[in-house]
PDB file of C-alpha atoms in Angstrom:
ATOM      1  CA  MET O  12      54.671  25.314  59.666  1.00  0.00           C
ATOM      2  CA  GLN O  13      51.572  23.843  57.418  1.00  0.00           C
ATOM      3  CA  ARG O  14      53.069  26.502  54.309  1.00  0.00           C
ATOM      4  CA  PHE O  15      56.695  23.985  55.187  1.00  0.00           C
ATOM      5  CA  LYS O  16      54.470  20.721  55.107  1.00  0.00           C
ATOM      6  CA  THR O  17      52.227  21.887  51.723  1.00  0.00           C
ATOM      7  CA  PHE O  18      55.607  22.779  50.048  1.00  0.00           C
ATOM      8  CA  ILE O  19      57.980  19.412  51.347  1.00  0.00           C
ATOM      9  CA  THR O  20      54.556  17.445  50.351  1.00  0.00           C
ATOM     10  CA  LEU O  21      54.279  19.143  46.370  1.00  0.00           C
ATOM     11  CA  THR O  22      57.714  19.028  46.335  1.00  0.00           C
ATOM     12  CA  PHE O  23      58.230  15.539  47.113  1.00  0.00           C
ATOM     13  CA  LEU O  24      54.590  14.269  44.476  1.00  0.00           C
ATOM     14  CA  GLY O  25      56.430  17.156  41.925  1.00  0.00           C
ATOM     15  CA  GLY O  26      59.516  14.360  42.166  1.00  0.00           C
ATOM     16  CA  ILE O  27      57.279  11.542  41.862  1.00  0.00           C
ATOM     17  CA  VAL O  28      55.392  13.076  38.799  1.00  0.00           C
ATOM     18  CA  VAL O  29      58.550  12.908  37.285  1.00  0.00           C
ATOM     19  CA  ILE O  30      60.178   9.893  38.174  1.00  0.00           C
ATOM     20  CA  LEU O  31      57.265   6.879  38.273  1.00  0.00           C
ATOM     21  CA  PRO O  32      57.243   7.624  34.174  1.00  0.00           C
ATOM     22  CA  VAL O  33      60.130   7.291  33.560  1.00  0.00           C
ATOM     23  CA  ALA O  34      60.993   3.890  35.955  1.00  0.00           C
ATOM     24  CA  LEU O  35      57.829   2.293  35.044  1.00  0.00           C
ATOM     25  CA  LEU O  36      59.155   2.628  31.004  1.00  0.00           C
ATOM     26  CA  LEU O  37      62.230   1.565  32.201  1.00  0.00           C
ATOM     27  CA  LEU O  38      60.779  -1.719  33.481  1.00  0.00           C
ATOM     28  CA  ILE O  39      58.506  -2.296  30.656  1.00  0.00           C
ATOM     29  CA  PHE O  40      61.710  -2.366  28.368  1.00  0.00           C
ATOM     30  CA  GLN O  41      63.459  -4.099  31.028  1.00  0.00           C
ATOM     31  CA  TRP O  42      60.497  -6.719  30.107  1.00  0.00           C
ATOM     32  CA  LEU O  43      60.252  -6.827  27.143  1.00  0.00           C
ATOM     33  CA  LEU O  44      64.446  -7.375  26.285  1.00  0.00           C
ATOM     34  CA  ARG O  45      63.868 -10.013  28.622  1.00  0.00           C
ATOM     35  CA  PHE O  46      60.970 -11.239  26.482  1.00  0.00           C
ATOM     36  CA  VAL O  47      63.006 -10.634  23.572  1.00  0.00           C
ATOM     37  CA  SER O  48      65.643 -12.834  24.710  1.00  0.00           C
ATOM     38  CA  ASP O  49      63.752 -15.686  26.037  1.00  0.00           C
ATOM     39  CA  LEU O  50      61.990 -15.700  22.452  1.00  0.00           C
ATOM     40  CA  LEU O  51      65.350 -15.689  20.636  1.00  0.00           C
ATOM     41  CA  THR O  52      67.586 -18.232  22.450  1.00  0.00           C
ATOM     42  CA  PRO O  53      66.095 -21.114  20.985  1.00  0.00           C
ATOM     43  CA  ILE O  54      67.176 -19.926  17.912  1.00  0.00           C
ATOM     44  CA  SER O  55      69.779 -18.475  18.491  1.00  0.00           C
ATOM     45  CA  LEU O  56      71.529 -21.613  20.219  1.00  0.00           C
ATOM     46  CA  VAL O  57      70.341 -23.395  16.990  1.00  0.00           C
ATOM     47  CA  ILE O  58      72.389 -20.826  14.629  1.00  0.00           C
ATOM     48  CA  ILE O  59      75.467 -21.160  17.088  1.00  0.00           C
ATOM     49  CA  ASP O  60      75.451 -24.776  16.449  1.00  0.00           C
ATOM     50  CA  VAL O  61      75.265 -24.784  13.000  1.00  0.00           C
ATOM     51  CA  THR O  62      77.686 -21.713  12.390  1.00  0.00           C
ATOM     52  CA  GLY O  63      79.639 -21.366  15.195  1.00  0.00           C
ATOM     53  CA  TRP O  64      78.966 -17.685  15.195  1.00  0.00           C
ATOM     54  CA  GLN O  65      79.111 -15.974  18.485  1.00  0.00           C
ATOM     55  CA  ASP O  66      76.040 -15.042  20.507  1.00  0.00           C
ATOM     56  CA  GLY O  67      75.611 -10.853  19.275  1.00  0.00           C
ATOM     57  CA  VAL O  68      75.678 -12.325  15.722  1.00  0.00           C
ATOM     58  CA  ALA O  69      73.583 -15.105  16.606  1.00  0.00           C
ATOM     59  CA  GLU O  70      71.078 -13.507  18.587  1.00  0.00           C
ATOM     60  CA  LEU O  71      70.745 -10.761  15.622  1.00  0.00           C
ATOM     61  CA  VAL O  72      70.468 -12.923  12.572  1.00  0.00           C
ATOM     62  CA  ALA O  73      67.779 -15.077  15.549  1.00  0.00           C
ATOM     63  CA  LEU O  74      66.072 -11.683  15.579  1.00  0.00           C
ATOM     64  CA  LEU O  75      66.052 -10.964  11.525  1.00  0.00           C
ATOM     65  CA  ALA O  76      64.328 -14.214  10.761  1.00  0.00           C
ATOM     66  CA  ILE O  77      61.646 -13.831  13.289  1.00  0.00           C
ATOM     67  CA  PHE O  78      61.040 -10.048  11.476  1.00  0.00           C
ATOM     68  CA  ALA O  79      61.080 -11.645   7.983  1.00  0.00           C
ATOM     69  CA  SER O  80      59.100 -14.465   8.902  1.00  0.00           C
ATOM     70  CA  CYS O  81      56.636 -11.876  10.703  1.00  0.00           C
ATOM     71  CA  PHE O  82      56.848 -10.107   7.071  1.00  0.00           C
ATOM     72  CA  PHE O  83      56.540 -12.880   4.775  1.00  0.00           C
ATOM     73  CA  ILE O  84      53.399 -14.629   6.388  1.00  0.00           C
ATOM     74  CA  GLY O  85      51.754 -11.216   6.351  1.00  0.00           C
ATOM     75  CA  LEU O  86      52.961 -11.374   2.974  1.00  0.00           C
ATOM     76  CA  PHE O  87      51.140 -14.814   2.885  1.00  0.00           C
ATOM     77  CA  LEU O  88      47.869 -13.761   4.240  1.00  0.00           C
ATOM     78  CA  LYS O  89      47.328 -10.915   1.361  1.00  0.00           C
ATOM     79  CA  THR O  90      46.577 -14.308  -0.955  1.00  0.00           C
ATOM     80  CA  ARG O  91      43.715 -16.100  -1.324  1.00  0.00           C
ATOM     81  CA  VAL O  92      45.150 -19.162  -0.322  1.00  0.00           C
ATOM     82  CA  GLY O  93      46.393 -17.138   2.930  1.00  0.00           C
ATOM     83  CA  VAL O  94      43.094 -15.759   3.620  1.00  0.00           C
ATOM     84  CA  TRP O  95      40.933 -19.005   3.717  1.00  0.00           C
ATOM     85  CA  MET O  96      43.831 -20.493   5.704  1.00  0.00           C
ATOM     86  CA  HIS O  97      43.462 -18.542   7.997  1.00  0.00           C
ATOM     87  CA  ASP O  98      39.969 -18.009   8.267  1.00  0.00           C
ATOM     88  CA  ARG O  99      39.749 -21.859   9.214  1.00  0.00           C
ATOM     89  CA  LEU O 100      42.553 -21.926  11.880  1.00  0.00           C
ATOM     90  CA  ASP O 101      40.777 -18.792  13.585  1.00  0.00           C
ATOM     91  CA  GLY O 102      37.661 -20.546  13.424  1.00  0.00           C
ATOM     92  CA  VAL O 103      39.291 -23.691  15.037  1.00  0.00           C
ATOM     93  CA  LEU O 104      41.173 -21.654  17.146  1.00  0.00           C
ATOM     94  CA  SER O 105      38.568 -19.530  19.031  1.00  0.00           C
ATOM     95  CA  ARG O 106      36.213 -22.889  18.638  1.00  0.00           C
ATOM     96  CA  TYR O 107      38.373 -25.026  20.674  1.00  0.00           C
ATOM     97  CA  ALA O 108      41.262 -22.891  22.151  1.00  0.00           C
ATOM     98  CA  PRO O 109      39.732 -21.238  25.561  1.00  0.00           C
ATOM     99  CA  GLY O 110      40.769 -17.360  25.531  1.00  0.00           C
ATOM    100  CA  TYR O 111      42.088 -17.195  22.013  1.00  0.00           C
ATOM    101  CA  LYS O 112      39.665 -15.219  21.012  1.00  0.00           C
ATOM    102  CA  SER O 113      39.999 -12.597  23.489  1.00  0.00           C
ATOM    103  CA  ILE O 114      43.430 -12.439  23.298  1.00  0.00           C
ATOM    104  CA  ARG O 115      43.337 -11.866  19.855  1.00  0.00           C
ATOM    105  CA  GLU O 116      41.128  -9.361  19.742  1.00  0.00           C
ATOM    106  CA  LEU O 117      43.070  -7.326  22.567  1.00  0.00           C
ATOM    107  CA  VAL O 118      45.852  -7.965  20.162  1.00  0.00           C
ATOM    108  CA  VAL O 119      43.759  -6.451  17.682  1.00  0.00           C
ATOM    109  CA  GLN O 120      42.783  -2.924  19.365  1.00  0.00           C
ATOM    110  CA  LEU O 121      46.335  -2.828  21.189  1.00  0.00           C
ATOM    111  CA  LEU O 122      47.945  -2.932  17.230  1.00  0.00           C
ATOM    112  CA  GLY O 123      45.232  -0.165  16.461  1.00  0.00           C
ATOM    113  CA  GLY O 124      43.362  -3.472  14.892  1.00  0.00           C
ATOM    114  CA  SER O 125      41.682  -2.835  11.048  1.00  0.00           C
ATOM    115  CA  GLY O 126      38.728  -1.786   9.243  1.00  0.00           C
ATOM    116  CA  GLU O 127      35.719  -0.978  12.307  1.00  0.00           C
ATOM    117  CA  THR O 128      37.728  -3.579  14.709  1.00  0.00           C
ATOM    118  CA  SER O 129      40.027  -1.074  15.647  1.00  0.00           C
ATOM    119  CA  LEU O 130      38.776   1.688  17.974  1.00  0.00           C
ATOM    120  CA  PHE O 131      40.858   4.037  16.393  1.00  0.00           C
ATOM    121  CA  SER O 132      38.611   3.951  13.642  1.00  0.00           C
ATOM    122  CA  GLY O 133      35.483   4.945  15.640  1.00  0.00           C
ATOM    123  CA  GLU O 134      34.575   8.722  16.197  1.00  0.00           C
ATOM    124  CA  VAL O 135      35.136  10.996  19.716  1.00  0.00           C
ATOM    125  CA  ALA O 136      32.314  12.636  20.737  1.00  0.00           C
ATOM    126  CA  LEU O 137      30.889  13.740  24.791  1.00  0.00           C
ATOM    127  CA  ALA O 138      28.188  11.326  25.569  1.00  0.00           C
ATOM    128  CA  LYS O 139      25.628  12.314  28.357  1.00  0.00           C
ATOM    129  CA  ILE O 140      25.676   9.067  30.353  1.00  0.00           C
ATOM    130  CA  TYR O 141      23.320   9.810  33.267  1.00  0.00           C
ATOM    131  CA  GLY O 142      20.418  10.561  30.430  1.00  0.00           C
ATOM    132  CA  PRO O 143      20.014  14.159  27.754  1.00  0.00           C
ATOM    133  CA  ASP O 144      18.625  16.673  30.535  1.00  0.00           C
ATOM    134  CA  SER O 145      21.822  15.851  32.931  1.00  0.00           C
ATOM    135  CA  PRO O 146      24.578  18.508  32.459  1.00  0.00           C
ATOM    136  CA  ILE O 147      27.206  15.905  33.073  1.00  0.00           C
ATOM    137  CA  THR O 148      29.089  14.573  29.510  1.00  0.00           C
ATOM    138  CA  VAL O 149      31.903  11.865  28.959  1.00  0.00           C
ATOM    139  CA  THR O 150      34.655  11.676  26.921  1.00  0.00           C
ATOM    140  CA  ALA O 151      33.761   9.158  25.189  1.00  0.00           C
ATOM    141  CA  ILE O 152      34.492   6.804  21.541  1.00  0.00           C
ATOM    142  CA  VAL O 153      31.840   5.921  19.197  1.00  0.00           C
ATOM    143  CA  THR O 154      32.311   2.212  18.452  1.00  0.00           C
ATOM    144  CA  SER O 155      28.935   0.931  16.895  1.00  0.00           C
ATOM    145  CA  LYS O 156      26.062   2.900  15.279  1.00  0.00           C
ATOM    146  CA  HIS O 157      22.435   1.196  15.652  1.00  0.00           C
ATOM    147  CA  ASP O 158      19.516   1.087  13.130  1.00  0.00           C
ATOM    148  CA  ASN O 159      17.204   2.314  16.214  1.00  0.00           C
ATOM    149  CA  GLY O 160      19.557   5.050  16.631  1.00  0.00           C
ATOM    150  CA  TYR O 161      21.279   4.281  19.708  1.00  0.00           C
ATOM    151  CA  PHE O 162      24.778   4.625  19.939  1.00  0.00           C
ATOM    152  CA  THR O 163      27.576   2.020  21.818  1.00  0.00           C
ATOM    153  CA  VAL O 164      30.273   4.102  22.673  1.00  0.00           C
ATOM    154  CA  TYR O 165      33.253   3.496  24.841  1.00  0.00           C
ATOM    155  CA  VAL O 166      34.176   5.634  27.619  1.00  0.00           C
ATOM    156  CA  PRO O 167      38.022   5.096  28.711  1.00  0.00           C
ATOM    157  CA  THR O 168      39.259   5.465  32.508  1.00  0.00           C
ATOM    158  CA  ALA O 169      42.016   7.275  33.283  1.00  0.00           C
ATOM    159  CA  PRO O 170      44.700   7.754  33.085  1.00  0.00           C
ATOM    160  CA  ILE O 171      45.032   4.225  31.222  1.00  0.00           C
ATOM    161  CA  PRO O 172      42.219   4.120  28.331  1.00  0.00           C
ATOM    162  CA  THR O 173      42.528   0.293  27.515  1.00  0.00           C
ATOM    163  CA  SER O 174      40.378   0.014  30.478  1.00  0.00           C
ATOM    164  CA  GLY O 175      36.780   1.499  30.547  1.00  0.00           C
ATOM    165  CA  ILE O 176      32.996   0.708  29.914  1.00  0.00           C
ATOM    166  CA  THR O 177      30.732   0.159  27.572  1.00  0.00           C
ATOM    167  CA  TYR O 178      27.249   2.452  27.336  1.00  0.00           C
ATOM    168  CA  HIS O 179      24.610   2.261  25.080  1.00  0.00           C
ATOM    169  CA  VAL O 180      23.016   5.571  24.479  1.00  0.00           C
ATOM    170  CA  PRO O 181      20.285   7.191  22.259  1.00  0.00           C
ATOM    171  CA  ALA O 182      21.468   9.840  19.964  1.00  0.00           C
ATOM    172  CA  SER O 183      20.193  12.734  21.905  1.00  0.00           C
ATOM    173  CA  CYS O 184      22.790  12.094  24.374  1.00  0.00           C
ATOM    174  CA  VAL O 185      25.595  11.876  21.681  1.00  0.00           C
ATOM    175  CA  GLU O 186      27.448  15.197  20.661  1.00  0.00           C
ATOM    176  CA  LEU O 187      29.880  14.011  18.437  1.00  0.00           C
ATOM    177  CA  LEU O 188      33.074  15.712  17.622  1.00  0.00           C
ATOM    178  CA  PRO O 189      34.193  15.231  14.330  1.00  0.00           C
ATOM    179  CA  HIS O 190      37.324  17.149  14.361  1.00  0.00           C
ATOM    180  CA  VAL O 191      38.704  15.712  17.577  1.00  0.00           C
ATOM    181  CA  SER O 192      41.309  12.361  16.198  1.00  0.00           C
ATOM    182  CA  VAL O 193      40.944   9.737  18.750  1.00  0.00           C
ATOM    183  CA  GLU O 194      44.610  10.065  19.338  1.00  0.00           C
ATOM    184  CA  GLN O 195      43.616  13.886  20.449  1.00  0.00           C
ATOM    185  CA  ALA O 196      40.871  12.552  23.223  1.00  0.00           C
ATOM    186  CA  MET O 197      43.522   9.405  24.716  1.00  0.00           C
ATOM    187  CA  ARG O 198      45.925  11.831  25.019  1.00  0.00           C
ATOM    188  CA  THR O 199      43.671  13.925  27.377  1.00  0.00           C
ATOM    189  CA  ILE O 200      42.497  10.935  28.866  1.00  0.00           C
ATOM    190  CA  VAL O 201      45.950   8.919  30.082  1.00  0.00           C
ATOM    191  CA  ALA O 202      46.785  13.283  31.541  1.00  0.00           C
ATOM    192  CA  CYS O 203      43.641  12.817  33.364  1.00  0.00           C
ATOM    193  CA  GLY O 204      41.677  15.205  31.619  1.00  0.00           C
ATOM    194  CA  SER O 205      44.506  17.948  30.551  1.00  0.00           C
ATOM    195  CA  GLY O 206      44.197  19.504  27.499  1.00  0.00           C
ATOM    196  CA  SER O 207      40.322  18.429  27.211  1.00  0.00           C
ATOM    197  CA  ALA O 208      39.598  22.599  27.161  1.00  0.00           C
ATOM    198  CA  GLU O 209      41.765  22.768  23.931  1.00  0.00           C
ATOM    199  CA  LEU O 210      39.849  19.378  22.825  1.00  0.00           C
ATOM    200  CA  LEU O 211      36.316  20.850  23.329  1.00  0.00           C
ATOM    201  CA  GLN O 212      37.285  23.852  21.577  1.00  0.00           C
ATOM    202  CA  ALA O 213      38.701  22.420  18.545  1.00  0.00           C
ATOM    203  CA  GLY O 214      35.301  20.097  18.190  1.00  0.00           C
ATOM    204  CA  HIS O 215      33.389  22.626  18.464  1.00  0.00           C
ATOM    205  CA  ARG O 216      35.069  24.831  15.552  1.00  0.00           C
TER     206      ARG O 216
END
């Protein structure tokens, strides 16, 4: 009887492991489509009023217009005037708009960032957060190195690597894995440690 219950439980959990990620992905796509639709509606209504085009054509034109706007804004920001204007606007919003700075930093991290602001520009390491004599190590991303020899490391939590804890530890507690990319390390975090054996072997080669 116990074996039967175990079989049923494991089979049920196996089904959840397959179905739940798919369901969550569909929910994300549904939310994204609704968000894009709400964003396009005011623009497409103006296009319909002006041109008399059908809804589908108007929404497509509105979507292309948004993409084009993002492209040309990005192109403008590559100029000196664009950089100057962005710095001034960013400074004003950071000072007077509550939450703007946090939202900006979150978006930068999610999009891969640029230069040292990106988590993906860090180095993968094994960190001994309980001291150099502890046998316990955690997968970490080195985000900063300090003049006093300390490292700032970000330790992501499984299975959601965008949440985690920041530690400041001495160099003796950090073992860099130069042959392991941040993307490879993040995959093991999302998989709750699965694939870590290959990750560590790659790091010690």
